[in-house]
Amino acid sequence: MARDGLGEYRSKRDLARSGEPGGGAPGELPRFVVQRHDASTVHFDFRLEVGDVLKSWAVPKGPSTDPRQKRLATPTEDHPLDYASFEGTIPEGYGAGTVVVWDTGSYRNLTEHRGKPVEMADALERGHVKVLLEGSKLTGAFALTRTPMRGREEWLLVKVDDEGADRRRNPARTQPESVLSGRTNADLAAERENGR
Ligand code: MN
């Protein structure tokens, strides 16, 4: 992933107008966040805290709890750490629309290569990470693997078959609301419409 640092993030936005975060400091445990973003299309932004940024992918269909489902994950620019708790309306410009924190929590890096642990930055460089998510909707291990596709850099997000796997659940569809506020993208849009 060549999109290192926050230069691209800042160049795409006027933060004074968009109301989005610009910084943040690492906590005790690294965090993950999945944001449901209703912009020009509805998608889920999957982000992992790595060093001082959130490594990010756009997942059109959202994460699945079914290990048989491979979900396309397109890398996007690094985001600031404070983005992990951001929800609200982006009034104009890049990504204009509503964002809710669909799931969040801490994660652990389980990536190994030939039986030895691999640090997140190296794992991303190599194109494969395995992370254990401790979220509300998503629990257990997920694998993200780079895959050559249509001449672009695409990744696949797949649930590892463990205790957090469930072939019947479909939380991306049945649980659209924020884990922080209980609100949906539609709620946020309506609040803005009503001037609240
Ligand atoms: Mn997005």
Coordinates of C-alpha atoms and ligand atoms in Angstrom, one line a residue:
M1 CA 0.0 0.0 0.0
A2 CA 1.7 3.1 -1.2
R3 CA -0.8 5.5 0.5
D4 CA 1.3 6.4 3.5
G5 CA 0.7 9.3 5.8
L6 CA -2.0 11.8 5.8
G7 CA -1.0 14.0 2.9
E8 CA -3.5 12.4 0.5
Y9 CA -6.2 12.6 3.2
R10 CA -5.6 16.3 3.7
S11 CA -5.3 17.1 0.0
K12 CA -8.8 15.7 -0.6
R13 CA -10.6 17.7 2.0
D14 CA -11.1 21.1 3.5
L15 CA -11.3 20.0 7.1
A16 CA -12.6 23.3 8.3
R17 CA -15.7 22.8 6.1
S18 CA -16.1 19.0 6.2
G19 CA -15.9 18.8 10.0
E20 CA -13.8 15.6 9.8
P21 CA -10.9 14.9 12.2
G22 CA -7.3 15.9 11.5
G23 CA -5.2 14.1 14.1
G24 CA -5.3 11.8 17.1
A25 CA -2.9 9.8 19.4
P26 CA -2.6 6.0 19.7
G27 CA -4.3 4.4 22.7
E28 CA -3.2 1.4 24.7
L29 CA -4.5 -1.2 22.3
P30 CA -4.8 -0.7 18.5
R31 CA -8.3 0.0 17.4
F32 CA -10.4 -1.0 14.4
V33 CA -13.4 0.7 13.1
V34 CA -16.0 0.0 10.4
Q35 CA -17.9 3.0 9.3
R36 CA -21.1 2.8 7.2
H37 CA -20.8 5.7 4.8
D38 CA -23.8 6.7 2.7
A39 CA -22.1 8.9 0.0
S40 CA -22.6 8.6 -3.7
T41 CA -23.0 4.9 -2.9
V42 CA -23.4 3.1 0.4
H43 CA -20.2 1.3 1.4
F44 CA -18.4 0.3 4.6
D45 CA -15.0 1.8 5.4
F46 CA -12.8 -0.7 7.2
R47 CA -9.9 0.8 9.1
L48 CA -7.1 -0.6 11.3
E49 CA -4.9 1.5 13.6
V50 CA -1.3 0.9 12.4
G51 CA 1.3 3.3 13.9
D52 CA -0.1 6.8 13.9
V53 CA -2.7 6.4 11.1
L54 CA -5.8 4.3 10.3
K55 CA -5.0 2.0 7.3
S56 CA -8.2 2.0 5.3
W57 CA -10.2 0.0 2.7
A58 CA -13.7 0.6 1.2
V59 CA -15.8 -2.5 1.3
P60 CA -18.9 -2.1 -0.9
K61 CA -20.8 -5.0 0.7
G62 CA -19.4 -4.7 4.2
P63 CA -17.8 -7.4 6.3
S64 CA -19.5 -10.8 6.4
T65 CA -19.5 -13.2 9.3
D66 CA -19.8 -16.1 6.9
P67 CA -16.3 -17.5 6.1
R68 CA -17.5 -18.5 2.6
Q69 CA -18.1 -14.9 1.6
K70 CA -15.1 -13.0 0.1
R71 CA -15.7 -9.3 0.3
L72 CA -13.9 -6.9 -2.1
A73 CA -11.9 -4.3 -0.2
T74 CA -10.4 -1.4 -2.1
P75 CA -7.5 0.4 -0.4
T76 CA -8.2 4.1 0.3
E77 CA -6.0 6.8 1.8
D78 CA -4.7 6.6 5.4
H79 CA -7.0 8.4 7.8
P80 CA -6.2 10.2 11.1
L81 CA -6.6 8.2 14.3
D82 CA -9.5 10.4 15.6
Y83 CA -11.5 9.2 12.6
A84 CA -12.1 6.0 14.5
S85 CA -14.9 7.7 16.5
F86 CA -16.1 10.1 13.8
E87 CA -19.8 10.0 12.8
G88 CA -21.8 12.7 11.3
T89 CA -22.6 14.5 8.1
I90 CA -19.9 15.5 5.7
P91 CA -21.7 18.5 4.1
E92 CA -19.8 18.9 0.9
G93 CA -16.8 17.8 -1.0
Y94 CA -15.0 14.5 -1.0
G95 CA -17.2 11.7 0.5
A96 CA -20.1 14.1 1.1
G97 CA -22.9 12.2 2.9
T98 CA -23.4 10.6 6.3
V99 CA -21.0 8.4 8.4
V100 CA -21.9 6.2 11.3
V101 CA -19.6 4.0 13.4
W102 CA -21.0 0.7 12.4
D103 CA -18.6 -1.3 14.6
T104 CA -15.4 -0.6 16.6
G105 CA -13.2 -2.0 19.3
S106 CA -9.6 -3.1 19.8
Y107 CA -7.9 -5.7 17.6
R108 CA -4.9 -8.0 17.8
N109 CA -2.5 -8.8 15.0
L110 CA -2.4 -12.6 14.5
T111 CA -0.4 -12.5 11.3
E112 CA 2.3 -15.1 11.0
H113 CA 4.8 -16.1 8.3
R114 CA 6.4 -19.5 8.5
G115 CA 5.3 -19.7 12.1
K116 CA 6.7 -16.4 13.2
P117 CA 4.7 -13.2 14.1
V118 CA 4.8 -10.5 11.5
E119 CA 4.3 -6.8 12.5
M120 CA 1.3 -5.0 10.9
A121 CA 3.4 -2.7 8.7
D122 CA 5.3 -5.6 7.3
A123 CA 2.2 -7.7 6.9
L124 CA 0.5 -5.0 4.9
E125 CA 3.6 -4.6 2.7
R126 CA 3.5 -8.4 2.1
G127 CA -0.2 -8.2 1.3
H128 CA -1.7 -10.4 4.0
V129 CA -2.9 -9.7 7.5
K130 CA -4.9 -11.7 10.0
V131 CA -6.5 -9.7 12.8
L132 CA -8.6 -10.7 15.8
L133 CA -11.4 -8.1 16.1
E134 CA -13.0 -7.4 19.5
G135 CA -16.1 -5.5 18.3
S136 CA -19.8 -5.5 19.0
K137 CA -21.0 -6.9 15.7
L138 CA -17.7 -8.4 14.5
T139 CA -15.7 -10.8 16.7
G140 CA -13.0 -13.3 16.0
A141 CA -10.4 -13.3 13.2
F142 CA -10.6 -11.8 9.8
A143 CA -8.1 -12.1 7.0
L144 CA -7.3 -9.3 4.5
T145 CA -5.3 -10.5 1.4
R146 CA -4.1 -8.5 -1.5
T147 CA -5.2 -10.0 -4.8
P148 CA -4.4 -9.0 -8.4
M149 CA -7.6 -7.8 -10.0
R150 CA -8.3 -5.8 -13.2
G151 CA -4.9 -4.3 -13.1
R152 CA -5.6 -2.6 -9.8
E153 CA -4.7 -3.2 -6.2
E154 CA -7.7 -4.9 -4.6
W155 CA -7.9 -6.9 -1.4
L156 CA -10.3 -9.5 -0.1
L157 CA -11.8 -9.4 3.4
V158 CA -12.8 -12.9 4.7
K159 CA -14.0 -14.1 8.0
V160 CA -11.8 -16.8 9.5
D161 CA -13.8 -19.9 10.5
D162 CA -13.7 -19.6 14.3
E163 CA -16.2 -18.9 17.2
G164 CA -17.0 -15.5 15.8
A165 CA -18.1 -17.0 12.5
D166 CA -21.8 -17.3 11.7
R167 CA -23.2 -18.3 8.3
R168 CA -26.7 -17.1 9.1
R169 CA -26.0 -13.6 10.4
N170 CA -25.8 -10.8 7.9
P171 CA -25.1 -7.7 10.1
A172 CA -24.2 -5.4 7.2
R173 CA -27.8 -5.7 6.1
T174 CA -29.7 -6.4 9.4
Q175 CA -27.8 -4.1 11.8
P176 CA -27.1 -0.8 10.0
E177 CA -27.1 1.3 13.1
S178 CA -24.2 3.0 14.9
V179 CA -22.7 1.1 17.8
L180 CA -21.9 4.4 19.5
S181 CA -25.3 6.2 19.1
G182 CA -27.8 3.7 17.8
R183 CA -28.5 6.1 14.9
T184 CA -28.6 5.1 11.2
N185 CA -27.3 7.0 8.2
A186 CA -30.9 7.9 7.5
D187 CA -31.3 9.3 11.0
L188 CA -28.3 11.6 10.5
A189 CA -29.6 12.8 7.2
A190 CA -33.0 13.5 8.7
E191 CA -31.5 15.4 11.6
R192 CA -29.5 17.6 9.2
E193 CA -32.6 18.1 7.0
N194 CA -34.5 19.3 10.1
G195 CA -31.6 21.6 11.1
R196 CA -30.7 19.9 14.3
Ligands
MN1 MN -16.0 6.1 2.6

